[in-house]
Short mmCIF file of C-alpha atoms and ligand atoms in Angstrom, two decimals:
data_model
loop_
_atom_site.label_atom_id
_atom_site.label_comp_id
_atom_site.label_asym_id
_atom_site.label_seq_id
_atom_site.Cartn_x
_atom_site.Cartn_y
_atom_site.Cartn_z
CA UNK A 1 -114.02 -82.85 -70.59
CA UNK A 2 -116.65 -85.58 -70.81
CA UNK A 3 -116.63 -88.26 -73.50
CA UNK A 4 -119.68 -89.94 -74.94
CA UNK A 5 -119.15 -93.39 -76.45
CA UNK A 6 -121.51 -95.22 -78.80
CA UNK A 7 -121.37 -98.96 -79.55
CA UNK A 8 -123.58 -100.69 -82.13
CA UNK A 9 -121.27 -103.22 -83.79
CA UNK A 10 -123.19 -106.40 -82.99
CA UNK A 11 -126.24 -107.11 -80.83
CA UNK A 12 -125.79 -104.58 -78.03
CA UNK A 13 -126.87 -100.96 -78.36
CA UNK A 14 -124.86 -98.99 -75.84
CA UNK A 15 -124.09 -95.39 -74.94
CA UNK A 16 -121.80 -94.30 -72.10
CA UNK A 17 -120.54 -91.06 -70.63
CA UNK A 18 -117.06 -90.99 -69.11
CA UNK A 19 -115.15 -88.39 -67.16
CA UNK A 20 -111.70 -87.51 -68.45
CA UNK A 21 -110.05 -89.68 -65.78
CA UNK A 22 -111.95 -92.72 -67.06
CA UNK A 23 -114.65 -92.64 -64.39
CA UNK A 24 -117.83 -94.16 -65.82
CA UNK A 25 -120.73 -91.77 -65.22
CA UNK A 26 -123.20 -93.93 -67.12
CA UNK A 27 -123.03 -97.03 -69.29
CA UNK A 28 -126.43 -98.00 -70.67
CA UNK A 29 -126.53 -101.30 -72.54
CA UNK A 30 -129.63 -102.53 -74.32
CA UNK A 31 -129.20 -106.13 -75.40
CA UNK A 32 -131.04 -107.66 -78.32
CA UNK A 33 -129.94 -111.13 -77.25
CA UNK A 34 -133.49 -112.37 -76.88
CA UNK A 35 -134.43 -111.23 -80.39
CA UNK A 36 -131.64 -113.34 -81.84
CA UNK A 37 -131.88 -116.28 -79.45
CA UNK A 38 -134.60 -118.04 -81.40
CA UNK A 39 -132.40 -117.93 -84.51
CA UNK A 40 -129.45 -119.33 -82.56
CA UNK A 41 -127.21 -116.38 -83.46
CA UNK A 42 -127.19 -112.74 -84.50
CA UNK A 43 -129.22 -111.89 -87.62
CA UNK A 44 -127.59 -108.79 -89.18
CA UNK A 45 -130.74 -107.14 -90.56
CA UNK A 46 -132.60 -107.56 -87.29
CA UNK A 47 -129.60 -106.14 -85.43
CA UNK A 48 -129.44 -102.94 -87.53
CA UNK A 49 -133.16 -102.37 -87.25
CA UNK A 50 -133.11 -102.70 -83.49
CA UNK A 51 -130.12 -100.39 -83.14
CA UNK A 52 -132.05 -97.81 -85.12
CA UNK A 53 -135.06 -98.20 -82.85
CA UNK A 54 -133.17 -98.39 -79.54
CA UNK A 55 -130.37 -95.90 -79.95
CA UNK A 56 -132.36 -92.68 -79.27
CA UNK A 57 -133.73 -94.00 -75.95
CA UNK A 58 -130.37 -95.49 -74.88
CA UNK A 59 -128.70 -92.17 -75.71
CA UNK A 60 -131.20 -90.11 -73.67
CA UNK A 61 -130.98 -92.54 -70.76
CA UNK A 62 -127.20 -92.42 -70.74
CA UNK A 63 -127.04 -88.59 -70.63
CA UNK A 64 -129.70 -88.50 -67.97
CA UNK A 65 -128.01 -91.07 -65.70
CA UNK A 66 -124.70 -89.23 -66.11
CA UNK A 67 -126.51 -85.94 -65.32
CA UNK A 68 -124.74 -84.51 -68.30
CA UNK A 69 -126.42 -82.04 -70.65
CA UNK A 70 -125.41 -82.75 -74.24
CA UNK A 71 -123.52 -79.41 -74.45
CA UNK A 72 -121.13 -80.67 -71.79
CA UNK A 73 -119.91 -83.52 -73.99
CA UNK A 74 -116.49 -82.45 -75.30
CA UNK A 75 -115.66 -85.53 -77.35
CA UNK A 76 -117.58 -88.26 -79.14
CA UNK A 77 -116.28 -91.78 -79.72
CA UNK A 78 -117.96 -94.46 -81.79
CA UNK A 79 -117.22 -98.02 -82.86
CA UNK A 80 -116.39 -98.01 -86.59
CA UNK A 81 -115.44 -101.71 -86.82
CA UNK A 82 -114.95 -104.59 -86.85
CA UNK A 83 -118.56 -105.72 -86.86
CA UNK A 84 -121.73 -105.94 -88.91
CA UNK A 85 -121.70 -103.10 -91.45
CA UNK A 86 -125.40 -102.23 -91.17
CA UNK A 87 -125.21 -102.25 -87.39
CA UNK A 88 -122.04 -100.15 -87.29
CA UNK A 89 -123.53 -97.57 -89.65
CA UNK A 90 -126.34 -96.80 -87.22
CA UNK A 91 -123.95 -95.74 -84.46
CA UNK A 92 -121.46 -94.12 -86.80
CA UNK A 93 -124.09 -91.97 -88.53
CA UNK A 94 -125.58 -90.87 -85.22
CA UNK A 95 -122.13 -89.98 -83.88
CA UNK A 96 -121.21 -87.99 -86.98
CA UNK A 97 -124.47 -86.03 -86.78
CA UNK A 98 -123.95 -85.25 -83.09
CA UNK A 99 -120.32 -84.21 -83.48
CA UNK A 100 -121.13 -82.08 -86.52
CA UNK A 101 -124.10 -80.31 -84.92
CA UNK A 102 -122.26 -79.59 -81.68
CA UNK A 103 -118.95 -78.78 -83.32
CA UNK A 104 -117.06 -81.34 -81.25
CA UNK A 105 -114.37 -83.82 -82.31
CA UNK A 106 -115.26 -87.43 -83.05
CA UNK A 107 -112.97 -90.45 -82.84
CA UNK A 108 -113.76 -93.60 -84.84
CA UNK A 109 -112.75 -96.45 -82.55
CA UNK A 110 -111.84 -100.08 -83.13
CA UNK A 111 -114.17 -102.33 -81.17
CA UNK A 112 -111.23 -104.59 -80.32
CA UNK A 113 -109.22 -101.66 -79.01
CA UNK A 114 -112.24 -100.92 -76.83
CA UNK A 115 -112.13 -104.42 -75.36
CA UNK A 116 -108.32 -104.28 -75.07
CA UNK A 117 -108.31 -101.37 -72.59
CA UNK A 118 -111.52 -102.38 -70.76
CA UNK A 119 -109.68 -104.22 -67.92
CA UNK A 120 -108.35 -100.84 -66.78
CA UNK A 121 -111.84 -99.42 -66.28
CA UNK A 122 -113.85 -99.78 -63.11
CA UNK A 123 -117.56 -100.63 -63.14
CA UNK A 124 -118.16 -98.99 -59.77
CA UNK A 125 -117.37 -95.36 -60.39
CA UNK A 126 -113.61 -95.26 -59.73
CA UNK A 127 -111.16 -93.59 -62.14
CA UNK A 128 -109.40 -95.81 -64.69
CA UNK A 129 -106.30 -97.61 -63.46
CA UNK A 130 -102.89 -96.42 -64.59
CA UNK A 131 -101.71 -98.29 -67.67
CA UNK A 132 -98.02 -99.22 -67.73
CA UNK A 133 -96.41 -100.23 -71.02
CA UNK A 134 -95.62 -102.62 -72.45
CA UNK A 135 -98.44 -104.97 -71.60
CA UNK A 136 -99.81 -108.02 -73.38
CA UNK A 137 -103.47 -108.06 -74.31
CA UNK A 138 -105.67 -111.07 -75.00
CA UNK A 139 -109.08 -110.29 -76.48
CA UNK A 140 -111.44 -113.27 -76.65
CA UNK A 141 -114.97 -112.74 -77.90
CA UNK A 142 -117.75 -114.04 -80.10
CA UNK A 143 -115.99 -112.91 -83.27
CA UNK A 144 -112.32 -112.68 -82.36
CA UNK A 145 -109.29 -113.97 -80.53
CA UNK A 146 -106.31 -111.62 -80.66
CA UNK A 147 -103.12 -111.69 -78.69
CA UNK A 148 -101.02 -108.53 -78.92
CA UNK A 149 -98.22 -106.62 -77.25
CA UNK A 150 -99.19 -103.05 -76.48
CA UNK A 151 -96.35 -100.54 -76.47
CA UNK A 152 -96.53 -96.82 -75.75
CA UNK A 153 -97.12 -95.88 -79.38
CA UNK A 154 -98.12 -99.06 -81.20
CA UNK A 155 -99.91 -102.38 -80.95
CA UNK A 156 -97.94 -105.40 -82.18
CA UNK A 157 -100.05 -108.40 -83.29
CA UNK A 158 -98.80 -111.79 -82.07
CA UNK A 159 -101.62 -114.28 -82.74
CA UNK A 160 -105.21 -114.32 -83.94
CA UNK A 161 -108.01 -116.83 -84.48
CA UNK A 162 -107.11 -118.83 -87.60
CA UNK A 163 -110.64 -120.24 -87.83
CA UNK A 164 -113.57 -120.00 -85.40
CA UNK A 165 -113.47 -117.49 -82.54
CA UNK A 166 -113.70 -118.93 -79.01
CA UNK A 167 -117.12 -117.38 -78.22
CA UNK A 168 -118.38 -118.68 -81.54
CA UNK A 169 -117.49 -122.28 -80.66
CA UNK A 170 -119.07 -121.92 -77.22
CA UNK A 171 -122.23 -120.71 -78.98
CA UNK A 172 -122.20 -123.38 -81.71
CA UNK A 173 -121.52 -126.29 -79.39
CA UNK A 174 -124.19 -125.15 -76.93
CA UNK A 175 -126.70 -124.76 -79.74
CA UNK A 176 -125.87 -128.22 -81.08
CA UNK A 177 -126.40 -129.59 -77.56
CA UNK A 178 -129.84 -127.95 -77.54
CA UNK A 179 -128.90 -125.48 -74.80
CA UNK A 180 -129.76 -122.09 -76.25
CA UNK A 181 -127.92 -118.87 -77.02
CA UNK A 182 -125.49 -117.39 -76.07
CA UNK A 183 -123.73 -120.62 -75.20
CA UNK A 184 -120.73 -119.27 -73.26
CA UNK A 185 -122.46 -118.50 -69.96
CA UNK A 186 -124.51 -121.73 -70.13
CA UNK A 187 -121.47 -123.96 -70.66
CA UNK A 188 -119.61 -121.99 -67.99
CA UNK A 189 -122.32 -122.79 -65.41
CA UNK A 190 -122.63 -126.45 -66.42
CA UNK A 191 -118.84 -126.96 -66.31
CA UNK A 192 -118.72 -125.77 -62.70
CA UNK A 193 -120.56 -128.88 -61.55
CA UNK A 194 -118.71 -131.30 -63.82
CA UNK A 195 -115.41 -133.12 -64.13
CA UNK A 196 -113.34 -131.93 -67.13
CA UNK A 197 -110.79 -134.73 -66.69
CA UNK A 198 -113.24 -137.43 -67.67
CA UNK A 199 -113.21 -136.18 -71.23
CA UNK A 200 -109.90 -134.54 -72.14
CA UNK A 201 -109.31 -132.98 -75.57
CA UNK A 202 -105.97 -132.20 -77.15
CA UNK A 203 -104.90 -128.55 -77.36
CA UNK A 204 -105.42 -127.28 -80.91
CA UNK A 205 -102.42 -126.04 -82.91
CA UNK A 206 -101.59 -125.12 -86.48
CA UNK A 207 -98.65 -126.80 -88.16
CA UNK A 208 -97.24 -123.56 -89.54
CA UNK A 209 -95.20 -122.63 -86.48
CA UNK A 210 -97.52 -119.72 -85.68
CA UNK A 211 -99.18 -119.15 -82.35
CA UNK A 212 -102.56 -118.58 -84.01
CA UNK A 213 -105.60 -119.99 -82.28
CA UNK A 214 -107.64 -122.83 -83.72
CA UNK A 215 -110.92 -123.95 -82.23
CA UNK A 216 -112.83 -125.41 -85.16
CA UNK A 217 -111.27 -128.89 -84.80
CA UNK A 218 -112.42 -128.95 -81.20
CA UNK A 219 -115.89 -127.90 -82.27
CA UNK A 220 -116.06 -130.74 -84.81
CA UNK A 221 -114.91 -133.28 -82.23
CA UNK A 222 -117.65 -132.09 -79.91
CA UNK A 223 -120.29 -132.35 -82.62
CA UNK A 224 -119.17 -135.89 -83.47
CA UNK A 225 -119.24 -136.84 -79.82
CA UNK A 226 -122.77 -135.44 -79.41
CA UNK A 227 -123.87 -137.41 -82.47
CA UNK A 228 -122.28 -140.61 -81.16
CA UNK A 229 -124.17 -140.16 -77.90
CA UNK A 230 -127.45 -139.59 -79.72
CA UNK A 231 -127.87 -136.15 -78.17
CA UNK A 232 -130.58 -134.28 -80.07
CA UNK A 233 -133.28 -131.69 -79.47
CA UNK A 234 -133.52 -128.97 -76.87
CA UNK A 235 -132.90 -129.44 -73.19
CA UNK A 236 -132.84 -127.21 -70.15
CA UNK A 237 -129.58 -126.51 -68.40
CA UNK A 238 -130.85 -128.24 -65.24
CA UNK A 239 -131.63 -131.38 -67.21
CA UNK A 240 -128.10 -131.89 -68.50
CA UNK A 241 -126.87 -135.23 -67.14
CA UNK A 242 -123.42 -135.86 -65.70
CA UNK A 243 -122.12 -137.43 -68.94
CA UNK A 244 -122.94 -134.40 -71.07
CA UNK A 245 -121.79 -132.01 -68.34
CA UNK A 246 -118.38 -133.73 -68.19
CA UNK A 247 -118.10 -133.55 -71.97
CA UNK A 248 -118.82 -129.81 -71.97
CA UNK A 249 -116.40 -129.28 -69.08
CA UNK A 250 -113.69 -131.09 -71.06
CA UNK A 251 -114.45 -128.87 -74.04
CA UNK A 252 -114.15 -125.70 -71.97
CA UNK A 253 -110.95 -126.96 -70.34
CA UNK A 254 -109.42 -127.47 -73.78
CA UNK A 255 -110.17 -123.83 -74.72
CA UNK A 256 -108.59 -122.60 -71.49
CA UNK A 257 -105.54 -124.80 -72.05
CA UNK A 258 -105.04 -123.44 -75.54
CA UNK A 259 -105.11 -119.86 -74.28
CA UNK A 260 -102.57 -120.72 -71.58
CA UNK A 261 -100.43 -122.61 -74.11
CA UNK A 262 -100.12 -119.49 -76.31
CA UNK A 263 -99.51 -117.16 -73.39
CA UNK A 264 -96.81 -119.46 -72.06
CA UNK A 265 -95.13 -119.53 -75.48
CA UNK A 266 -95.14 -115.73 -75.65
CA UNK A 267 -93.83 -115.41 -72.10
CA UNK A 268 -90.91 -117.69 -72.92
CA UNK A 269 -90.21 -115.96 -76.20
CA UNK A 270 -90.33 -112.31 -75.23
CA UNK A 271 -91.15 -112.14 -71.53
CA UNK A 272 -94.37 -110.83 -70.02
CA UNK A 273 -94.88 -108.44 -67.15
CA UNK A 274 -98.55 -107.61 -67.45
CA UNK A 275 -101.49 -109.26 -69.12
CA UNK A 276 -104.89 -107.69 -69.80
CA UNK A 277 -107.68 -110.13 -70.59
CA UNK A 278 -110.87 -108.89 -72.26
CA UNK A 279 -113.87 -109.60 -74.49
CA UNK A 280 -117.14 -111.43 -73.90
CA UNK A 281 -115.38 -114.75 -73.24
CA UNK A 282 -113.33 -113.05 -70.48
CA UNK A 283 -116.47 -113.48 -68.34
CA UNK A 284 -115.72 -117.22 -68.20
CA UNK A 285 -115.01 -118.31 -64.63
CA UNK A 286 -112.50 -121.02 -65.49
CA UNK A 287 -110.54 -118.69 -67.80
CA UNK A 288 -110.46 -115.99 -65.13
CA UNK A 289 -109.40 -118.31 -62.33
CA UNK A 290 -106.82 -120.14 -64.42
CA UNK A 291 -105.18 -117.00 -65.81
CA UNK A 292 -105.15 -115.27 -62.43
CA UNK A 293 -103.37 -118.29 -60.93
CA UNK A 294 -101.05 -118.65 -63.91
CA UNK A 295 -100.06 -114.99 -63.56
CA UNK A 296 -99.48 -115.13 -59.82
CA UNK A 297 -97.21 -118.17 -60.18
CA UNK A 298 -95.09 -116.33 -62.76
CA UNK A 299 -95.19 -112.87 -61.19
CA UNK A 300 -97.19 -111.50 -64.08
CA UNK A 301 -99.74 -108.86 -63.18
CA UNK A 302 -103.02 -110.04 -64.66
CA UNK A 303 -105.76 -107.48 -65.27
CA UNK A 304 -109.24 -108.99 -65.49
CA UNK A 305 -112.12 -106.82 -66.65
CA UNK A 306 -115.08 -106.28 -64.34
CA UNK A 307 -117.66 -108.87 -65.41
CA UNK A 308 -120.05 -106.03 -66.19
CA UNK A 309 -117.55 -104.74 -68.77
CA UNK A 310 -116.67 -107.98 -70.56
CA UNK A 311 -119.58 -107.78 -73.00
CA UNK A 312 -119.97 -105.04 -75.60
CA UNK A 313 -120.48 -101.63 -74.04
CA UNK A 314 -120.12 -97.92 -74.78
CA UNK A 315 -117.79 -97.23 -71.83
CA UNK A 316 -114.91 -99.16 -73.35
CA UNK A 317 -115.43 -97.32 -76.63
CA UNK A 318 -115.44 -93.92 -74.90
CA UNK A 319 -112.23 -94.87 -73.05
CA UNK A 320 -110.39 -96.13 -76.15
CA UNK A 321 -111.57 -93.00 -78.02
CA UNK A 322 -110.28 -90.75 -75.27
CA UNK A 323 -106.86 -92.44 -75.36
CA UNK A 324 -106.62 -92.08 -79.13
CA UNK A 325 -107.72 -88.47 -78.99
CA UNK A 326 -105.03 -87.67 -76.42
CA UNK A 327 -102.38 -89.29 -78.58
CA UNK A 328 -103.46 -88.12 -82.01
CA UNK A 329 -105.59 -85.03 -81.47
CA UNK A 330 -108.61 -84.11 -83.60
CA UNK A 331 -108.98 -85.77 -86.98
CA UNK A 332 -111.26 -85.35 -89.93
CA UNK A 333 -114.17 -87.63 -89.13
CA UNK A 334 -116.96 -87.06 -91.64
CA UNK A 335 -115.29 -89.46 -94.08
CA UNK A 336 -114.83 -92.20 -91.45
CA UNK A 337 -116.15 -95.51 -92.74
CA UNK A 338 -117.53 -98.64 -91.14
CA UNK A 339 -115.17 -101.62 -91.48
CA UNK A 340 -116.21 -105.24 -91.14
CA UNK A 341 -112.58 -106.34 -90.66
CA UNK A 342 -110.10 -104.39 -88.56
CA UNK A 343 -107.45 -106.46 -86.77
CA UNK A 344 -105.69 -104.88 -83.78
CA UNK A 345 -102.53 -103.05 -84.72
CA UNK A 346 -103.62 -102.29 -88.29
O1 LIG B 401 -117.47 -109.39 -76.74
P1 LIG B 401 -118.83 -109.94 -76.97
O2 LIG B 401 -119.97 -109.44 -76.12
O3 LIG B 401 -119.27 -109.73 -78.46
C1 LIG B 401 -118.35 -109.79 -79.50
O4 LIG B 401 -117.67 -108.78 -79.73
O5 LIG B 401 -118.27 -110.89 -80.07
O6 LIG B 401 -118.71 -111.52 -76.82
C2 LIG B 401 -119.83 -112.36 -76.89
C3 LIG B 401 -119.38 -113.79 -76.72
C4 LIG B 401 -120.46 -114.83 -77.01
O7 LIG B 401 -119.97 -115.77 -77.92
C5 LIG B 401 -120.71 -115.46 -75.65
O8 LIG B 401 -121.09 -116.82 -75.71
C6 LIG B 401 -119.37 -115.31 -74.98
O9 LIG B 401 -118.94 -114.02 -75.37
N1 LIG B 401 -119.46 -115.40 -73.51
C7 LIG B 401 -118.86 -116.37 -72.78
C8 LIG B 401 -119.24 -116.15 -71.44
N2 LIG B 401 -120.06 -115.05 -71.41
C9 LIG B 401 -120.18 -114.61 -72.69
N3 LIG B 401 -118.04 -117.37 -73.15
C10 LIG B 401 -117.61 -118.19 -72.18
N4 LIG B 401 -117.94 -118.06 -70.88
C11 LIG B 401 -118.75 -117.07 -70.46
N5 LIG B 401 -119.08 -116.95 -69.17
ZN1 LIG B 402 -117.14 -107.40 -78.49
#
């Protein structure tokens, strides 16, 4: 059985075809990043309109690359949330129409569950890796930070972003520094040639005893620091001087340290054998290197997603849909609704 996955929750229109063993036959992603770049972030109405325009071509391209006639698709999976409602509705409506016309089952998938299992997929045509339970999952993206424990039959939430999401602060700080959008990859590159120790920041924490993430204080400190240094207007990445580069490196280091701080707390509290990192921010080189090292030192198996699968894509949605379908079987889908909020484990 082949699975077709559709993702339209934010600014990527994506359709993928997967084999039952998780092999990715095609994963076509059309990014609208450039459309939104001049606004410094995703504009919901523009996103929905572009999904509507792009989806038919992305869909055709995905089937064609997978050399899969539509009749050979045995299961449809689509992101139903969390995300921008108008954007989600484009994918969801298309998926319902396809499933209905072909008489095939459809699974409405959580975007975060898609990210969660993405480290087990391979971007180069190999079957999905075997998933042993329990494992801990850390999803870090432009809209979310969620730390969970994944058991055979349930997902247990441990911590979430109490204010800004990590990708969001990367984007906001980079925009304030005049560096463009999305900010994550830009800061990542700048930090590689800088010294994070010259400008250390404290690791953010709430006072309520929770392990929830907090990044908005860090963002404010950065903005104040940029103001104090008189940094204004746009600049090219190459023109960033050593002072600003060190500041950005210190900022990134503080995000990495907070992630490690929470993981360490969980490891001490309940033990940890395996960790799966995912989401757009999981492309960050320092996060990847630090967590890989952290895991090796503690004999924790750390699963990092292929860089090509860290951003939003249909393959992860098809895979999460396939897993749900195997566990729960066919469900009534015509009444499935788009949800702007949908925390993991709910
Ligand atoms: O998962 P994703 O594609 O979309 C959401 O579901 O939010 O994540 C996008 C986010 C953006 O905020 C982007 O700046 C961030 O991922 N990102 C990075 C890197 N690459 C993308 N953040 C830090 N370092 C990177 N290399
Ligand atoms: Zn995402």
